[in-house]
PDB file of C-alpha atoms in Angstrom:
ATOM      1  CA  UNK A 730     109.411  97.254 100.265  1.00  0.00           C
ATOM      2  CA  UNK A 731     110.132 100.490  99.103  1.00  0.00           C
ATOM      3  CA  UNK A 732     108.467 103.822  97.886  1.00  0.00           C
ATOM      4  CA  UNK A 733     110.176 105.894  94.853  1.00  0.00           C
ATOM      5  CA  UNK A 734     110.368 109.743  94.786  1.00  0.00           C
ATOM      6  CA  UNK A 735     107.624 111.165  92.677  1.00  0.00           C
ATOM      7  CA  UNK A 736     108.527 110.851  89.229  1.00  0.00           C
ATOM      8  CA  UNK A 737     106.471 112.418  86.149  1.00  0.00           C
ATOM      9  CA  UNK A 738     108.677 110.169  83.402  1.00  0.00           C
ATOM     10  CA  UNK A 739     107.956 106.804  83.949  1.00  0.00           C
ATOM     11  CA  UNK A 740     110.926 105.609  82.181  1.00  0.00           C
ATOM     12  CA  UNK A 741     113.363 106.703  84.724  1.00  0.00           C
ATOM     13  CA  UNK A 742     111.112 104.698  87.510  1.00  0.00           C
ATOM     14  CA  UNK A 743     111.470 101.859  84.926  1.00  0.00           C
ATOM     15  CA  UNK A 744     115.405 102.347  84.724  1.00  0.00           C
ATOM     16  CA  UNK A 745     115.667 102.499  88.189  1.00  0.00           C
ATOM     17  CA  UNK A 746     113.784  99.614  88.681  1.00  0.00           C
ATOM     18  CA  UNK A 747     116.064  97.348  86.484  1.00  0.00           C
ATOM     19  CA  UNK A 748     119.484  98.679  88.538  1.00  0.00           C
ATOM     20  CA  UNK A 749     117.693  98.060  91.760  1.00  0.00           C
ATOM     21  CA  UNK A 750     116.751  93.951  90.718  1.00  0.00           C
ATOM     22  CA  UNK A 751     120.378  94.001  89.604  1.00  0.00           C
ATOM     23  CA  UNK A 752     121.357  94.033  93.173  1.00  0.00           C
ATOM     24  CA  UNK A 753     118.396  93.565  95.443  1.00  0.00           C
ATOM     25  CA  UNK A 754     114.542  91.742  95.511  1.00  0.00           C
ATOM     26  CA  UNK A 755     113.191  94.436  97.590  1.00  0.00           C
ATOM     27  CA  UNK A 756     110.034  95.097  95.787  1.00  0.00           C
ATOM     28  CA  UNK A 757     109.890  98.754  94.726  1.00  0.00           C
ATOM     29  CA  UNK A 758     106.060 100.971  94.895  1.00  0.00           C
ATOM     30  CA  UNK A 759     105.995 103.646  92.308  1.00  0.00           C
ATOM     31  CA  UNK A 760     105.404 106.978  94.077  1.00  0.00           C
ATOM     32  CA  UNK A 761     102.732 109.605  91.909  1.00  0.00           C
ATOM     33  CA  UNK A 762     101.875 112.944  92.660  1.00  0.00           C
ATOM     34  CA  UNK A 763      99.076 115.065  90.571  1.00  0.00           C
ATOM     35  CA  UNK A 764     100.168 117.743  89.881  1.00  0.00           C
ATOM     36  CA  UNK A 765      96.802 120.226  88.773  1.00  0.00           C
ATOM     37  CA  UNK A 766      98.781 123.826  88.705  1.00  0.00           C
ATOM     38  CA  UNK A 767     100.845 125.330  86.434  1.00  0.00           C
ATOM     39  CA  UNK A 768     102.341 126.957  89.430  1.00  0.00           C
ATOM     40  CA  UNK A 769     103.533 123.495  90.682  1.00  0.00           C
ATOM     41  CA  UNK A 770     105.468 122.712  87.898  1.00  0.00           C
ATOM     42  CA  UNK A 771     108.475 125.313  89.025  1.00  0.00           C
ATOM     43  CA  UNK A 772     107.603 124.902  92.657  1.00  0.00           C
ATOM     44  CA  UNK A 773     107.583 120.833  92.847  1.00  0.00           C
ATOM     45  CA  UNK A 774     110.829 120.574  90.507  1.00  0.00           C
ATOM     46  CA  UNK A 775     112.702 123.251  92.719  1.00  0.00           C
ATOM     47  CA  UNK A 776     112.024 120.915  96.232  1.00  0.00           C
ATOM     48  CA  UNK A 777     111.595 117.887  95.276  1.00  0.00           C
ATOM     49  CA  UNK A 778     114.560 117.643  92.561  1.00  0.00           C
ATOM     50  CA  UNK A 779     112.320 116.000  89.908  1.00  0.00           C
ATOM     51  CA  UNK A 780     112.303 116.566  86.178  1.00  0.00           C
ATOM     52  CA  UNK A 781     108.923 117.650  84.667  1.00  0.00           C
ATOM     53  CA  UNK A 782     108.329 116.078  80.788  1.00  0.00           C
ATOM     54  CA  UNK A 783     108.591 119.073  78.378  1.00  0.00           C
ATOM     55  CA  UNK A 784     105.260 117.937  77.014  1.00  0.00           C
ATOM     56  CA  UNK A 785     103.223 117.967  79.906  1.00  0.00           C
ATOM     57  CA  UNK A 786     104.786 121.226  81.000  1.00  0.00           C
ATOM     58  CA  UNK A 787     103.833 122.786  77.360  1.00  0.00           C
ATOM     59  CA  UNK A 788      99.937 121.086  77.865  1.00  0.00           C
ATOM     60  CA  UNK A 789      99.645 122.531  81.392  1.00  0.00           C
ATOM     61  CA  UNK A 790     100.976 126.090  80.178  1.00  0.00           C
ATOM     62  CA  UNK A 791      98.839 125.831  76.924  1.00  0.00           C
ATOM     63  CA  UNK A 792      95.997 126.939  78.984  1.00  0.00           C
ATOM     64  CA  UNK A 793      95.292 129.175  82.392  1.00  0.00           C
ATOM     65  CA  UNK A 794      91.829 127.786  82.871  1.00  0.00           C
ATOM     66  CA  UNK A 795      92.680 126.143  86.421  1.00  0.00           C
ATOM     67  CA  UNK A 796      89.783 123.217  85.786  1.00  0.00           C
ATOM     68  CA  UNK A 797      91.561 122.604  82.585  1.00  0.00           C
ATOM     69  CA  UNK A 798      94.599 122.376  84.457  1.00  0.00           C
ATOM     70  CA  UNK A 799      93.671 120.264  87.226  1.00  0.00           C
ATOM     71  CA  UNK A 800      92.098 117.534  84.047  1.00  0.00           C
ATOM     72  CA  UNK A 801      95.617 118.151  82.594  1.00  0.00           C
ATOM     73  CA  UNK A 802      97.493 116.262  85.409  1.00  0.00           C
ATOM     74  CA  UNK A 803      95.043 113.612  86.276  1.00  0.00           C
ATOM     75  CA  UNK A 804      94.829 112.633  82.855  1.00  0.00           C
ATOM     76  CA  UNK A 805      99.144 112.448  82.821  1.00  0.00           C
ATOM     77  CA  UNK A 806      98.678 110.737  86.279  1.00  0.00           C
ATOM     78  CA  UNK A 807      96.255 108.152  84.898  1.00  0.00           C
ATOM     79  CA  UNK A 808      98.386 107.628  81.473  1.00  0.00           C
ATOM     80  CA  UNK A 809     101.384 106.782  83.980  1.00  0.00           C
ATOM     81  CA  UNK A 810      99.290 104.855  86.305  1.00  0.00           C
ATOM     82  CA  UNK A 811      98.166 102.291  83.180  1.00  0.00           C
ATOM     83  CA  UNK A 812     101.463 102.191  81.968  1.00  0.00           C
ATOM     84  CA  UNK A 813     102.728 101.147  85.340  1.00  0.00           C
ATOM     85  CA  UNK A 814     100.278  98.619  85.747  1.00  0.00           C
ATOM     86  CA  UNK A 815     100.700  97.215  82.448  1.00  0.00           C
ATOM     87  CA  UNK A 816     104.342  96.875  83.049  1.00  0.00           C
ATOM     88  CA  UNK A 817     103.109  94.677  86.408  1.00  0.00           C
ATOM     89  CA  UNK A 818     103.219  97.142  89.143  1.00  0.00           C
ATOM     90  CA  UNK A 819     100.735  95.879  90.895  1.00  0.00           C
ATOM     91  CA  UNK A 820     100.730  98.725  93.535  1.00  0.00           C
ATOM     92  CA  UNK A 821     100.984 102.193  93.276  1.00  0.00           C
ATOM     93  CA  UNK A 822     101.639 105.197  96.278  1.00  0.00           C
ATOM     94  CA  UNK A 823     100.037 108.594  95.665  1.00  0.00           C
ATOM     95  CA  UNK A 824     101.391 111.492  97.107  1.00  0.00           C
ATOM     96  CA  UNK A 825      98.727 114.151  98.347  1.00  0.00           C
ATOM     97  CA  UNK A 826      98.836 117.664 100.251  1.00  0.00           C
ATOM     98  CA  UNK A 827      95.509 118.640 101.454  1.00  0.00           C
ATOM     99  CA  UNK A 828      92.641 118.215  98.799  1.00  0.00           C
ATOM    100  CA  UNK A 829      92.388 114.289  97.729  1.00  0.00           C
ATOM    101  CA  UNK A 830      89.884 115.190  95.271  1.00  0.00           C
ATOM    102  CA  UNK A 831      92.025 114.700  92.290  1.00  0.00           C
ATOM    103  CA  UNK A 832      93.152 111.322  93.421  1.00  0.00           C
ATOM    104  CA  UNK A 833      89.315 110.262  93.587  1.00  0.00           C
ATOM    105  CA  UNK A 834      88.801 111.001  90.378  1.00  0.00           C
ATOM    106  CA  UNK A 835      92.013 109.182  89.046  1.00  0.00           C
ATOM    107  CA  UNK A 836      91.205 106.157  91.584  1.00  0.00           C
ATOM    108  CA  UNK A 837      87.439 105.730  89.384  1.00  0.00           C
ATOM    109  CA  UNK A 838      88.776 106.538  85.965  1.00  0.00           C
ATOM    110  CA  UNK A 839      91.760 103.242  86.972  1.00  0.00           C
ATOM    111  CA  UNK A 840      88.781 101.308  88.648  1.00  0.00           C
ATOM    112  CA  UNK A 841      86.522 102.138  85.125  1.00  0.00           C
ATOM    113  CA  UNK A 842      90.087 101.260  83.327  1.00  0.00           C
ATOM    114  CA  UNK A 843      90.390  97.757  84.723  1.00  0.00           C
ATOM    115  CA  UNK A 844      86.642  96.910  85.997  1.00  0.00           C
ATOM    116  CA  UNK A 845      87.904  93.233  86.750  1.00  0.00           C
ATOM    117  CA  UNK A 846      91.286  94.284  88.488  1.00  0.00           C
ATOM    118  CA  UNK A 847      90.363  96.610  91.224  1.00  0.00           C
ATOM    119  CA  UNK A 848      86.523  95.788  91.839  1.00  0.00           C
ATOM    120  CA  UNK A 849      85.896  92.702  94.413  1.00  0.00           C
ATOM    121  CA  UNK A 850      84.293  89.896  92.633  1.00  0.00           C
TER     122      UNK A 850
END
C-alpha cells in the first residue's frame, strides 16, 4: 500500500487516485493533516508543497480566535474525511506533530458520523 502527501482538496487525491489504477493495484491511504492555525496555512504550504483551498484559507483568516480556529480545521478535516469514505476509502492516515487532541475529536465526530461503521458490533 501506499500513503499520499497531505492534501486539503480532495479532488486532486481523487485525480491521483484514477492515474495511479491506470497503471498499478497498489491500494492508495489518503494522508490528512488538521491544520488548527492560521499560521500553518503559509508555513505547511511553504514545506510541504501543498495547495491550501481559497475557502478554507478565507474561513480560518475570518477569525483570530485560536479555539475558533482549531474548530475551523477539524470541521474541513471531517468534511474531507466523509467525503473520502463515501467515495470507499475505507482507511484513512492522519498526520500529527505533538498534540493529538484535534484528531480525537475528529476520530468521535467520524465514529458519531457512521455509528455502525467504526463501532464493534
Amino acid at each position: 500500500y501506499g500513503i499520499s502527501q497531505m492534501f486539503f482538496e480532495n479532488q486532486f487525491f481523487h485525480d491521483f487516485v484514477n492515474r495511479a489504477n491506470a497503471v498499478t493495484q497498489m491500494p492508495l491511504i489518503p494522508g490528512i493533516k488538521i491544520l488548527t492555525k492560521s499560521s500553518q496555512l503559509s508555513m505547511v504550504p511553504s514545506r510541504f508543497f501543498v495547495d491550501i483551498p481559497e475557502a478554507f484559507s478565507n474561513q480560518m483568516f475570518a477569525t483570530e480566535d485560536g479555539k475558533k480556529q482549531k474548530k475551523i480545521g477539524i470541521d474541513w478535516a471531517f468534511h474531507q474525511c466523509v467525503d473520502l469514505i463515501e467515495a470507499g476509502h475505507s482507511h484513512l492516515h492522519f498526520y500529527i506533530l505533538q498534540d493529538a487532541t484535534p484528531l480525537h475529536i475528529l476520530l468521535d465526530r467520524l465514529l458519531d458520523h457512521y455509528p455502525s461503521r467504526f463501532r464493534k458490533q
